[in-house]
CSV table of C-alpha atoms and ligand atoms in Angstrom, one decimal:
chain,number,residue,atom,x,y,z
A,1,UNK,CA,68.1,54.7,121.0
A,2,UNK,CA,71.6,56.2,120.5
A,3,UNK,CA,73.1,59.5,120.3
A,4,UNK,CA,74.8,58.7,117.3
A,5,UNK,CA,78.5,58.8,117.7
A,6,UNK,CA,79.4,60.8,114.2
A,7,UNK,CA,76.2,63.1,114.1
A,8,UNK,CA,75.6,63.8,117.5
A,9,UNK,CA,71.7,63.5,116.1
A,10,UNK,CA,69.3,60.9,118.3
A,11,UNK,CA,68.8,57.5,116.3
A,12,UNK,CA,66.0,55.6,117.1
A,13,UNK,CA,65.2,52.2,115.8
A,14,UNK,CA,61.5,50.7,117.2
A,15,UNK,CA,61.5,46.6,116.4
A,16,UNK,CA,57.9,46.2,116.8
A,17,UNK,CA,57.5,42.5,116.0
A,18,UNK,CA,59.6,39.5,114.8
A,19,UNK,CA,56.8,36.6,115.4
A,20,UNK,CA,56.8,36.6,111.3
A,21,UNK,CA,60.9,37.1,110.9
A,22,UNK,CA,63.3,39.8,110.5
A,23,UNK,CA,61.9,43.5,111.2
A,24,UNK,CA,61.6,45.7,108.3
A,25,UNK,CA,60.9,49.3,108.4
A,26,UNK,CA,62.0,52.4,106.8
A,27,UNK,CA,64.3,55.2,107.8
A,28,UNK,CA,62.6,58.3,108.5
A,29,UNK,CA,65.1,61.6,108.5
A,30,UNK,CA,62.8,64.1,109.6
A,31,UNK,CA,62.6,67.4,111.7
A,32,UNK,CA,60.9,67.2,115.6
A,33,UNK,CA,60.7,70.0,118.1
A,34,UNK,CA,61.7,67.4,120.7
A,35,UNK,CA,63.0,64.1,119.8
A,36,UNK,CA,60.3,62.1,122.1
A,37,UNK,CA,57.8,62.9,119.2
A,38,UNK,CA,60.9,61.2,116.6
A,39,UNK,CA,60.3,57.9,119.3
A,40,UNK,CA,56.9,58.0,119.3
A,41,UNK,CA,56.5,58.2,115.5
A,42,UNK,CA,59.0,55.3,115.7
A,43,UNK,CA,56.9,53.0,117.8
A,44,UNK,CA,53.4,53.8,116.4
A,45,UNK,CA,55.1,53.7,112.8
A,46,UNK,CA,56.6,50.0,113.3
A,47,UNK,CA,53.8,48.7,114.8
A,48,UNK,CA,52.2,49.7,111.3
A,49,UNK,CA,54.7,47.8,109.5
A,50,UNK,CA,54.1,44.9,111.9
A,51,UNK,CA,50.3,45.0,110.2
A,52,UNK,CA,51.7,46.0,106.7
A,53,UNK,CA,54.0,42.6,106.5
A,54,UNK,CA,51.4,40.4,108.1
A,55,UNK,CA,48.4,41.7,106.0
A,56,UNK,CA,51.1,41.5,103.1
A,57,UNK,CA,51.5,37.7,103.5
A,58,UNK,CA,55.6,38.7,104.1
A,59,UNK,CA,57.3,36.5,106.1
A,60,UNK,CA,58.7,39.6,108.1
A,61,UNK,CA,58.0,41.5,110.9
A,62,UNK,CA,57.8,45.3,111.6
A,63,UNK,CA,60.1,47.8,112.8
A,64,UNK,CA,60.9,51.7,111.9
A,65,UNK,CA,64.1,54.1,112.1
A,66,UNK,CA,64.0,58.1,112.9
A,67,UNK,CA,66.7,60.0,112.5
A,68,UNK,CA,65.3,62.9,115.0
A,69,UNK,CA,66.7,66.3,113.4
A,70,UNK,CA,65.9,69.5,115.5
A,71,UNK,CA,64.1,72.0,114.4
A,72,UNK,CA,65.9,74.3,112.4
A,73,UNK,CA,67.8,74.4,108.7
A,74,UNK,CA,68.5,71.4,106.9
A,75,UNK,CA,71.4,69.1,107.4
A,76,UNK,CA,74.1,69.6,105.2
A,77,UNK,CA,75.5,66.9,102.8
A,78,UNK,CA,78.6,66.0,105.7
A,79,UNK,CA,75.9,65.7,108.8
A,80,UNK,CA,73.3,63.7,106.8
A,81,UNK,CA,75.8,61.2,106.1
A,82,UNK,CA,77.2,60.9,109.7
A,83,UNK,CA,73.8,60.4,110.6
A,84,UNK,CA,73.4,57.4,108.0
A,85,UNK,CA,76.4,56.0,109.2
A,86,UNK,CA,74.7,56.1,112.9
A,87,UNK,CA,71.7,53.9,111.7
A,88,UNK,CA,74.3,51.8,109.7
A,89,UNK,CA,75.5,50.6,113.4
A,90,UNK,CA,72.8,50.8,115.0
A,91,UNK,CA,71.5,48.1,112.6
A,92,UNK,CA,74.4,45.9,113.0
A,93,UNK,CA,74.5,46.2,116.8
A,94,UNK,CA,70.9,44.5,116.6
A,95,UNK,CA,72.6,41.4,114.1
A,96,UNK,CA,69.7,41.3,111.8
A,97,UNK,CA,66.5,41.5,113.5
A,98,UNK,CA,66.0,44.0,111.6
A,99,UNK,CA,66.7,45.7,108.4
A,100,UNK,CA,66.0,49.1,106.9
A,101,UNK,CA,64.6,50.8,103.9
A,102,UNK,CA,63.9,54.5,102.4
A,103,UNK,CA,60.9,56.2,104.6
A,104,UNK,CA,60.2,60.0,104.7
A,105,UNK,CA,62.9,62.4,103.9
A,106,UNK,CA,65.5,59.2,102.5
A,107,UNK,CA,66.1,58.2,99.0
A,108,UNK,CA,68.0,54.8,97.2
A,109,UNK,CA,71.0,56.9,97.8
A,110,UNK,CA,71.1,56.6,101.4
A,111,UNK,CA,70.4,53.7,101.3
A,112,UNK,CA,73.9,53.0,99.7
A,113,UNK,CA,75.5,54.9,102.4
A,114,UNK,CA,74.2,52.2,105.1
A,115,UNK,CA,74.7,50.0,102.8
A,116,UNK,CA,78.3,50.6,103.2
A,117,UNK,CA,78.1,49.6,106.7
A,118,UNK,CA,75.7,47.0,107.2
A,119,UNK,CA,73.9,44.8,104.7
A,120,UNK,CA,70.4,44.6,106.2
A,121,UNK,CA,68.8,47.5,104.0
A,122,UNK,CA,67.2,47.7,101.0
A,123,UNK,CA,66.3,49.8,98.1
A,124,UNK,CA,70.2,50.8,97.8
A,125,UNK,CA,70.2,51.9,93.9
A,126,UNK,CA,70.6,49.0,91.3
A,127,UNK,CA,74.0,49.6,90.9
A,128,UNK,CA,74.4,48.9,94.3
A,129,UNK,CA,72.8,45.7,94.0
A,130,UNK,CA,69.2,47.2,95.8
A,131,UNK,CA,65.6,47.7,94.2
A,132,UNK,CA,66.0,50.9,93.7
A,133,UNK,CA,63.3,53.7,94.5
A,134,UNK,CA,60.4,51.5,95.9
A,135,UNK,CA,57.9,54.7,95.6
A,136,UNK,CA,57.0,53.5,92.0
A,137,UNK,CA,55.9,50.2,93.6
A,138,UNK,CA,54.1,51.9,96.6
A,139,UNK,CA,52.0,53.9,94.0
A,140,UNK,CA,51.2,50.7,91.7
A,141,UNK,CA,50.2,49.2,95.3
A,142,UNK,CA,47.9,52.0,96.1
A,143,UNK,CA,46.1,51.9,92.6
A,144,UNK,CA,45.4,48.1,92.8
A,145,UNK,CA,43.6,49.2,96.1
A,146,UNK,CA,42.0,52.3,94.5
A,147,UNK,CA,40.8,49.8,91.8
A,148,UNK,CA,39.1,47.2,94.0
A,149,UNK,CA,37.2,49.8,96.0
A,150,UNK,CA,35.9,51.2,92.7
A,151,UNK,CA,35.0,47.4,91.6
A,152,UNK,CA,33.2,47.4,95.1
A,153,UNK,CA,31.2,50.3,95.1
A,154,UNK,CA,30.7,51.0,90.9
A,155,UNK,CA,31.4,47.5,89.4
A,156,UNK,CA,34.0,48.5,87.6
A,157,UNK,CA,37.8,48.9,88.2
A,158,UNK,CA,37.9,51.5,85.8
A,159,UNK,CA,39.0,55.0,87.4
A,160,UNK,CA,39.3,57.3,84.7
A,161,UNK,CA,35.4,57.6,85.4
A,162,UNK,CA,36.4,58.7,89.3
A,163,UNK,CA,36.7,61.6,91.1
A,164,UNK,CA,40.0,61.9,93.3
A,165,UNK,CA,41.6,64.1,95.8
A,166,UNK,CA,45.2,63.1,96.3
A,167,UNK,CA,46.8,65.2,99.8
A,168,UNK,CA,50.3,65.4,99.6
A,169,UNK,CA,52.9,65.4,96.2
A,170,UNK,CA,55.9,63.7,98.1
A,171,UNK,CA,57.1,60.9,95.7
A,172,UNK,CA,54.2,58.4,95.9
A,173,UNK,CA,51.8,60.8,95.3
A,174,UNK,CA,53.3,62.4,92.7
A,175,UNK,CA,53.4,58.8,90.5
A,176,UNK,CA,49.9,58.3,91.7
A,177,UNK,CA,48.5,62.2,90.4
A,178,UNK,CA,50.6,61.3,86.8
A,179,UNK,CA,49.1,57.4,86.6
A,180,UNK,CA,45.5,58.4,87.6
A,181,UNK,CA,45.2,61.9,85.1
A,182,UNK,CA,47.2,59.7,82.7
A,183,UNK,CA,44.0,57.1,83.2
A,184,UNK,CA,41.7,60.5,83.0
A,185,UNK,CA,40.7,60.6,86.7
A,186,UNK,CA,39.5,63.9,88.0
A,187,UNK,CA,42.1,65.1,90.3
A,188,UNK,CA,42.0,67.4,92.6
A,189,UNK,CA,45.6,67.4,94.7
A,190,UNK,CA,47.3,69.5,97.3
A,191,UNK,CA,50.3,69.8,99.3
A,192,UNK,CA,51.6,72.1,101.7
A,193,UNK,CA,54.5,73.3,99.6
A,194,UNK,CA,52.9,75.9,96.9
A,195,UNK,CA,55.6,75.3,94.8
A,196,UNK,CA,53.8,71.9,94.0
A,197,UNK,CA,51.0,73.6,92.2
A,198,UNK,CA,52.8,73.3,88.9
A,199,UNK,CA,52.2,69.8,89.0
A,200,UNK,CA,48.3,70.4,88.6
A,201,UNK,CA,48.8,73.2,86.4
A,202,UNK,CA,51.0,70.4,84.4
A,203,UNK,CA,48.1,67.8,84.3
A,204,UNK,CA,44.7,69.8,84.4
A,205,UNK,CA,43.6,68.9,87.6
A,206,UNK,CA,42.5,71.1,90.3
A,207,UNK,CA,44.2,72.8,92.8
A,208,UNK,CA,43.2,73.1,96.9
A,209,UNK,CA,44.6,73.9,100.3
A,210,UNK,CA,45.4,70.5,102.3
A,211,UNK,CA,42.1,71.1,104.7
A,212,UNK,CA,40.0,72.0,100.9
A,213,UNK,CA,41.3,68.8,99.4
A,214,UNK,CA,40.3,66.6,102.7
A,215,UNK,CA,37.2,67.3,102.3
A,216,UNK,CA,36.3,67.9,99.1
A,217,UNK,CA,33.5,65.8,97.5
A,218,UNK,CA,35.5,63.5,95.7
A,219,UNK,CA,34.5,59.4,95.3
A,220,UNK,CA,37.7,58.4,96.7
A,221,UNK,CA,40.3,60.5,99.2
A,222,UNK,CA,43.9,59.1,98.7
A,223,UNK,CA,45.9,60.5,101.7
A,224,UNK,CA,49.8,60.9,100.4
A,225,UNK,CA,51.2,62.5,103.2
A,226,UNK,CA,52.2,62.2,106.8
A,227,UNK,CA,50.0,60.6,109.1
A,228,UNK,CA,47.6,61.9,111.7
A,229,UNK,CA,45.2,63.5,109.2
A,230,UNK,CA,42.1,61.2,110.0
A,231,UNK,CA,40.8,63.4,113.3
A,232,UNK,CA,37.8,63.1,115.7
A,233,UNK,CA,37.1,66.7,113.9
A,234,UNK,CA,37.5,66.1,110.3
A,235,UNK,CA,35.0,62.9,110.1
A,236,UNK,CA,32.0,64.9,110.3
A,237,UNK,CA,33.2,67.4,107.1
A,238,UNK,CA,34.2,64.5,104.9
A,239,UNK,CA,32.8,64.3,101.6
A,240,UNK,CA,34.0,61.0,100.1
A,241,UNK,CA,32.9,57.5,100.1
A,242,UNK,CA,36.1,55.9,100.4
A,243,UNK,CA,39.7,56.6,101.6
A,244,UNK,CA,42.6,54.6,100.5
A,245,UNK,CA,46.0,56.2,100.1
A,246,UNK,CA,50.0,55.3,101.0
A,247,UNK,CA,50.4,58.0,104.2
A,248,UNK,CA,51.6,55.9,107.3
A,249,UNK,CA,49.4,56.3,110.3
A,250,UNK,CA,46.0,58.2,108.6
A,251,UNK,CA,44.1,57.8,112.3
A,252,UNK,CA,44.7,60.1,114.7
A,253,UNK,CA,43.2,58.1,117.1
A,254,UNK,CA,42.4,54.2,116.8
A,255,UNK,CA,39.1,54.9,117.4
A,256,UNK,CA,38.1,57.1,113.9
A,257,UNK,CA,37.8,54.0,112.1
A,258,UNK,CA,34.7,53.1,114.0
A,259,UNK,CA,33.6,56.9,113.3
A,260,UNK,CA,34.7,56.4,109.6
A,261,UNK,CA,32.0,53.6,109.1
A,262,UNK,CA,29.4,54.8,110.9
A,263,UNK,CA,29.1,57.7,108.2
A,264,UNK,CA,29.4,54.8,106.2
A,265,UNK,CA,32.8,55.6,104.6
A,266,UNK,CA,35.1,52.7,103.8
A,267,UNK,CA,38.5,53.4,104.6
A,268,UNK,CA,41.5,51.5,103.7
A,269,UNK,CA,43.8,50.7,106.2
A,270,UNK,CA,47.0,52.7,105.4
A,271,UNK,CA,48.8,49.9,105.7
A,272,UNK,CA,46.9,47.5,103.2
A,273,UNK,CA,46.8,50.4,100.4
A,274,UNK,CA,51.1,51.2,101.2
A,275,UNK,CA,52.8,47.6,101.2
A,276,UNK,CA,53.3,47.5,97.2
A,277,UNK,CA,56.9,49.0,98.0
A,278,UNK,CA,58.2,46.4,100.7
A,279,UNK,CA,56.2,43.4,99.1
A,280,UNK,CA,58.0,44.7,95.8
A,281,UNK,CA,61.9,45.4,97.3
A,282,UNK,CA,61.4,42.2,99.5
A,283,UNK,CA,60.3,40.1,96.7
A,284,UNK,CA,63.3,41.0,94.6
A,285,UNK,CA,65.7,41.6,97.2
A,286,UNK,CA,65.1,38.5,99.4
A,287,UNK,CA,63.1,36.1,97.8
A,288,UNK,CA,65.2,37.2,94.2
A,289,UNK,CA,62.3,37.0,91.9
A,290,UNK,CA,62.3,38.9,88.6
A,291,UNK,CA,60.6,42.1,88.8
A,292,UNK,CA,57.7,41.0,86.7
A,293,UNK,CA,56.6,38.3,89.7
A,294,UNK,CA,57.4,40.8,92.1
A,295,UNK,CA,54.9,43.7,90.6
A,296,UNK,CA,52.3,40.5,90.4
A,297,UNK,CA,52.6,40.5,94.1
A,298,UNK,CA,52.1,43.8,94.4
A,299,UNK,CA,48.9,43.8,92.1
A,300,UNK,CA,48.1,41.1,94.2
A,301,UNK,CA,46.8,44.3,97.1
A,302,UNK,CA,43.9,43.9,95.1
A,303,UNK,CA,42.7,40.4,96.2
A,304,UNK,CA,43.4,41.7,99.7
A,305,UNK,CA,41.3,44.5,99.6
A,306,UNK,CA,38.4,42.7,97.5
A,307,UNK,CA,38.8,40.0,100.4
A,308,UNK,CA,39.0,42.8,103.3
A,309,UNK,CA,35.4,44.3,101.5
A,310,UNK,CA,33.6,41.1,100.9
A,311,UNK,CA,34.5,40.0,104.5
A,312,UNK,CA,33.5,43.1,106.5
A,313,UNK,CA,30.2,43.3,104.4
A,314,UNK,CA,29.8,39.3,105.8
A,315,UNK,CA,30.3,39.8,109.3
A,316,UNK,CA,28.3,43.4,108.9
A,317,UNK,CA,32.2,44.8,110.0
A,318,UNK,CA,34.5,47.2,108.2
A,319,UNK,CA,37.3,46.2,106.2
A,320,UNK,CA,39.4,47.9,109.2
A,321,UNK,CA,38.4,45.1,111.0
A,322,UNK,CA,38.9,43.0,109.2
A,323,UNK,CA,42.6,43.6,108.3
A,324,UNK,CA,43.0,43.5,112.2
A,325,UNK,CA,41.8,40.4,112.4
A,326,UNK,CA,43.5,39.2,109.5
A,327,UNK,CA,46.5,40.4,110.7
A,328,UNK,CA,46.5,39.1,114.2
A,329,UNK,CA,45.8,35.2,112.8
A,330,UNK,CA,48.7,35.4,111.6
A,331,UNK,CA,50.5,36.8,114.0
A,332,UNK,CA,49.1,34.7,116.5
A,333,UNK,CA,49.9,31.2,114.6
A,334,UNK,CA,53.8,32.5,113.9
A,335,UNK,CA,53.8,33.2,117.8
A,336,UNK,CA,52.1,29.6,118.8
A,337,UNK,CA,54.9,28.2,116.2
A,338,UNK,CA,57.6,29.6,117.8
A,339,UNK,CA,56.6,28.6,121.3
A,340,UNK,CA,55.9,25.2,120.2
A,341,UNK,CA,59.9,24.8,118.7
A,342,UNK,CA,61.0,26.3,121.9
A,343,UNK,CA,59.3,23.8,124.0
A,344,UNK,CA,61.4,20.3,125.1
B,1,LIG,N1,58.8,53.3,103.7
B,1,LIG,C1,58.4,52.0,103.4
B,1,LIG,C2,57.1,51.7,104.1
B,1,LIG,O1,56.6,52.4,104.9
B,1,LIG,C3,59.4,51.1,104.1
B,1,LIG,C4,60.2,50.1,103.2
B,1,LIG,C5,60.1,50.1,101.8
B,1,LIG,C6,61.0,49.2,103.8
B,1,LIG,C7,60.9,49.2,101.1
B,1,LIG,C8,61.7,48.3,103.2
B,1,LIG,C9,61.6,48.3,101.8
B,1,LIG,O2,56.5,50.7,103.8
């Protein structure tokens, strides 16, 4: 953590986990009452990333950056980019353990601005020699997982015969509403900015509060936006049989997932439905593969959530479970590997 030296603004960089390799994790720019809720979000939100890369068959590990902004009006144009220069040395201090990408309330074009400073980010615009916008890829992800829980529970990976509720029209779910009316899903979305209404007026589909569209009786919930929305309180009222969406962090607590299945509703961890845009701006950006390969990877959530179903149904688990268990083999191997080098 660093008062950064241009902004004045706290900058906070969790490394969660490099067993796998270098830590990758967005950069979050978002408003807090008190910063210790911007480190918080940073430590639960790495450790997410530490799943999302190990689930994701990356050979990375998991770390997160918040930019904790005070409550009050935006940052102007001059602040915003002090602060980006912050995280750019930040970064470098920590000599590529770990390197950055867009998060909530960053675009590609910030990404240059590190990108000035330190060369462990990605997503910096093409241009610029990044990926570009990775919410594309995170939406593609999210519909490969949307398309093996329908295969699950209606045979069929069709979802233009579905019913939807999408919460929150940031960028991902924004692509997600257009791809799934364009597929003719039944939509019903939300955000907390009224303004976003237009969007449903735009493609027919019905309009709710965020609390209506939670629980609306829909055959698939796709949470889009920030996390904490899966409550102790809300389980009971829940209307869908499955949830599957990009937000970071859905459960309030660990402990809704065990609540989730008892009402016998298969959830998705978040971050098994939201790596389609590191596996994609990795994929390119590291391994350099043409963008076709990399969007095969990223179809490739598919096989992991078919695998994640068909083993929780074997061992009369959840696919939650599952992904935890998933995850920690191969955490656990990478972390027996590395102690056996470092032995004599
Ligand atoms: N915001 C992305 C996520 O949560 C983070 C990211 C995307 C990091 C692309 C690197 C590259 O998964």
């Amino acid at each position: 953590m660093r008062t950064g030296s241009r902004s004045g603004l706290p900058v906070i960089v969790a490394v969660h986990s490099t067993a796998l390799g270098q830590a990758v994790g967005g950069c979050r720019l978002w408003h807090y009452s008190d910063w210790r809720d911007g480190l918080d979000d940073a430590v639960r939100l790495s450790a997410g990333m530490t799943l999302k890369c190990a689930v994701g068959g990356l050979g990375n590990g998991g770390g997160k950056t918040v930019i904790a902004v005070p409550d009050g009006p935006r940052l102007g144009a001059a602040r915003r980019a002090a602060a980006l220069r912050d995280v750019a040395d930040v970064i470098e201090s920590l000599g590529g353990r770990y390197a950055t990408g867009p998060d909530v309330g960053t675009a590609p074009a910030d990404m240059a601005v590190i990108g000035e400073h330190t060369r462990h980010v990605f997503c910096a615009p093409a241009q610029r020699g990044g990926s570009g916008d990775s919410s594309p890829h995170t939406a593609a992800g999210v519909i490969a997982a949307l398309r093996a829980v329908c295969t699950r529970m209606h045979g069929s990976p069709d979802l233009g015969r579905r019913k939807l509720a999408i919460v929150g029209l940031g960028n991902v779910g924004t692509h997600l509403a257009r791809q799934l009316s364009a597929e003719g899903a039944s939509l019903v979305v939300s955000d907390i900015d009224p303004r976003k209404q237009a969007l449903a007026r735009e493609l027919g589909a019905g309009w709710a509060k965020p609390q209506g569209a939670m629980t609306a009786q829909v055959d698939v919930l796709v949470p889009a936006a920030l996390g904490g929305v899966l409550t102790r309180q809300i389980v009971p009222r829940l209307r869908c049989a499955a949830i599957a969406g990009p937000a970071n962090n859905q459960l309030a607590e660990p402990d809704v997932a065990r609540l989730l299945h008892q009402r016998g509703i298969v959830w998705i961890p978040d971050y098994v439905a939201s790596a389609g845009g590191v596996i994609y701006a990795l994929a390119v950006e590291l391994r350099k593969q043409d963008p076709q390969a990399a969007s095969a990877r990223v179809q490739g959530i598919a096989d992991t959530v078919g695998l994640l179903l068909h083993t929780a149904d074997r061992t009369g688990s959840d696919p939650a479970t599952a992904a935890l268990d998933l995850a920690q083999r191969r955490l656990g191997a990478a972390t027996r590997r590395a102690r056996h080098r470092s032995e004599p």
